[in-house]
Amino acid sequence: MINASLKELSAALAAKNISSVELTRIYLERIERLNGELNAFITVDPGKSLALAGQADARIARGEHAPLTGIPVAHKDIYCTKGWLTTCGSRMLANFESPYDAHVIGRFGAAGAVILGKTNMDEFAMGSSNETSFYGPVKNPWDRAFVPGGSSGGSACAVAARLAPAATATDTGGSIRQPAALTGITGLKPTYGVVSRYGMIAFASSLDQGGPMGKSAEDVAMLLDVMAGFDPRDSTSLEREGEDYTRDLDRPWEGASAGRPLQGLRIGVPKEHFGEGLSSDVGRAIEAALAQFEELGAKRVAISLPNSGLSVPAYYVIAPAEASSNLSRFDGVRYGYRAPEYRDLLDMYCKTRSQGFGAEVKRRILIGTYVLSHGYYDAYYLKAQRVRRLIAQDFVEAFKKCDVVMGPTSPTVAFRIGAKTSDPVQMYLSDIYTIPANLAGLPGMSVPCGFGENELPVGLHIVGNYFSEARMLAVAHHYQRATDWHRRAPAGVL
Amino acid sequence: MEWEVVIGLEIHAQLSTASKMFSGASTEFGAVPNAQACAVDIALPGVLPVANSGAVERALRFGLAVNGNNADNISRRSIFARKNYFYPDLPKGYQISQYELPIINGGTISIVLKDGQKTIHLTRAHLEEDAGKSLHEDFHGMSGIDLNRAGTPLLEIVSEPDMRSAEEAVAYAKAVHSLVRWIDICDGNMQEGSFRCDANVSVRRPGEPLGTRREIKNLNSFRFLQQAIDYEAKWQIETLQDGGTIHQATVLFDPDSGETRAMRSKEDAHDYRYFPDPDLLPLVVTEEWIERVKGGLLELPQAKRERYARDYGLSVYDAGLLTQSRETTVYFEDMVGQLGTEAAKVCANWVSGDLAAALNRDNLDIAQSPVPSAQLAGLVARIRDNTLSGKMAREVFDAMWRGEAASADELIEKKGLKQISDSGALEAIVDQVIAANPKSVEEYRAGKEKAFNALVGQAMKATRGKGNPAQINEILKKKLAG
């Protein structure tokens, strides 16, 4: 059961071969058994989850079954969830119970899915290893001495360790794709604006995008069907026709045959993503994946993303700038943490924010405050915005020559817990391949494609053009039909 | 040597939308603290702003109104920016405003002064949200925070430093106040803070470059505006004459002492770290939208003033008095509609004179006048056909004001106030007066003009005040000459 796809689970629930309560119990029991060690969940509330499962069963009994009805889903603790603690991985919100549901939570609720719990994450989504969480690091289920990636490390770990059939996550610079790669699962960051940010605690508004994590492209497509859609409460949400992201999964590429289903697909391989900094084990796995795609009929096209080297510096100006302002609301006045002792208002602010935020969050608030300051704004923020446009333009040029861009999701497999905590720049570089898609607003996904050093998973990065999620998912699905990397599960958790 | 005072105003007009600038919460004044603060206003984690199109539309109305219905001062694309600072009544830790690209660029406001008109240029007008309120009393050493006002839509109207006296500044503020109510974008209620002024004041020798300015914050009455500027200008002049220098600063006006005092200097001014709000897309205004707003725009004060002067022969000053509020012009135009253009002058005198005085005395708006326009028109009609003298008309007006009757004719009847204009009857009375006052007649004929007035008085007395004075004058003159 724990290795079943969402489609299979959905069918079993519809056929009443299993009830949602039974299914939810299986996962709650696994969480009970394994979470102490893996630390994937911050909040689990069996009573609430089982009540939702009971409602789902009643709904199925009434014949009102939607694809995800009764399926337990773990939510990143960045999504405000009514009646649940929503901590964002921070001491600042350790006591914050949201009085409202995020758009994404509401959509899963309407679909009849069960809230399985709230997953661990880097504090305010700032981190690439899940080590900045106030609730302690998440362990990589493939080897517990290693990080699961971040910031959605808890969601990735939960899916990889089969503590949840599926999970939600968010991605500002790679926070869905990098942990998906490091834990051997499938994760998708949609085109900016496809998933409403309402109720998703903001890190960097112009880059944040919610998305799903699952065991396969097919699962991810079913999850995206629920998450995507226009929301008038988010001004950056795109008002467009709803689409069925599963529609192209089983269809061969245009003009291709069933035997070579990706015949005609042009895969752009950017030389900049295969140079210095890419470890050889990851490089080998990616090369093998690309060869597999060629067997499926696809063609490789050499491309260049000449400005991608500027993406990390541009990102570390724009994201902290927005974060420094977005996090100003955490001031101890209305909700969340407030320092127990203070002399006056200024002292209350200083103590609350020094005690409530961790080191990485403070570092980014300082960087952001600096780059927005009078006299520095043009040199940093405005310049970074210009670089951002150049990076987006690189992709416009690339997509004239190819249909998707592929490369490694992360330059290395998972690293040891503690290995990069004292060197922020090394940590920041683990998102070097994923950040350009955020800066350009493009959809990106990571698909498991083998193993590298220490028998740890490697992820293949796929970037598509705007709104090409359904096609990207089909490309990944064809690959997953031909391979079984996505079916591998860490031995220690079964 | 002479000093010139230079003044520019920043006016915050609260826009009269039912909901807030970026949330659906109500903007109603006077609710229980924090009853009108929704998740967005409280700045809960995860909430997002959505711009209120009603507020944008009101800004467009203003833009067109200050630019002769021409849209070239309206930005087709403007940007909301974040102004970052910490304060307990600013829930997000930033205020959403417009900075580099405001929705309105330029325009003019024409002000009427005793000695003519003057044009004041606008720099810009931009949309922003208001902060909440900090209440420092009644909380035993702590402060209370009321977020009902947080997120209320404001239009900040920034003038060029075109004013040269407190009087001009007040006239400008009044003109803007009248305009925003005229085009129905702001209720103008200054007690409730719906219309607040900041004044930038500097002084210089005429012809010299602008002096250093100090900004007086939050003036919420025209009287305080006048007093604050007068005090500030005098203080600056004295400081300079004593050899001192003016430092750029933000100052507060204390209505009790009538003085201004520095709140913060330029050195400790905030660095607001403005940047475009990534939660909001650029504000795009289409031509269709502008056309729709244009179509709904009423005749504006300036155009009305010109029309009154041209068509009714009113002085600019009289037309200016009538066009201080739209309701007044509606009242006035109703009367002229009933009585005809020739009556416009008398109507104007009554509206700006006795009616305005009575409204002022009883603290009423013209829309609440106990004497509606039709009644006053009825009264003016009886003046014009000589049924009533001016004095009698005033008596009738007061009776109507007290609600004694609904029409002038009814009161004339009831009080027996009808003016005697029957020349036969008046001649008989004049004959009696001449016969009974030979001494006065003799004095008049000897050249004493005063004696004539005494005779008129006697005739009026004989008619018990109802005689038509002009007619009595005429008859008396004729008879005495004869």
mmCIF file of C-alpha atoms in Angstrom, chain A residues 38 49 96 103 252 262 267 299 302 309 357 361 382 400 423 453 455 486 494:
data_model
loop_
_atom_site.group_PDB
_atom_site.id
_atom_site.type_symbol
_atom_site.label_atom_id
_atom_site.label_comp_id
_atom_site.label_asym_id
_atom_site.label_seq_id
_atom_site.Cartn_x
_atom_site.Cartn_y
_atom_site.Cartn_z
ATOM 1 C CA LEU A 38 13.590 11.505 10.544
ATOM 2 C CA SER A 49 -6.573 13.811 10.505
ATOM 3 C CA PHE A 96 0.845 30.588 15.695
ATOM 4 C CA HIS A 103 -5.737 28.769 -0.972
ATOM 5 C CA PRO A 252 3.298 10.141 -27.235
ATOM 6 C CA LEU A 262 9.464 10.994 -27.420
ATOM 7 C CA ILE A 267 16.115 18.471 -25.318
ATOM 8 C CA LYS A 299 17.163 14.502 -29.648
ATOM 9 C CA ALA A 302 23.451 21.953 -27.356
ATOM 10 C CA GLY A 309 26.396 32.370 -13.884
ATOM 11 C CA PHE A 357 14.601 34.523 14.138
ATOM 12 C CA VAL A 361 16.965 34.478 8.493
ATOM 13 C CA LEU A 382 17.954 47.594 -9.797
ATOM 14 C CA LYS A 400 13.598 28.707 -29.986
ATOM 15 C CA ASP A 423 29.866 28.336 4.746
ATOM 16 C CA GLU A 453 28.225 8.854 -4.214
ATOM 17 C CA GLU A 455 24.279 5.453 -2.854
ATOM 18 C CA HIS A 486 11.208 6.583 -9.030
ATOM 19 C CA LEU A 494 10.207 -0.222 4.668
#
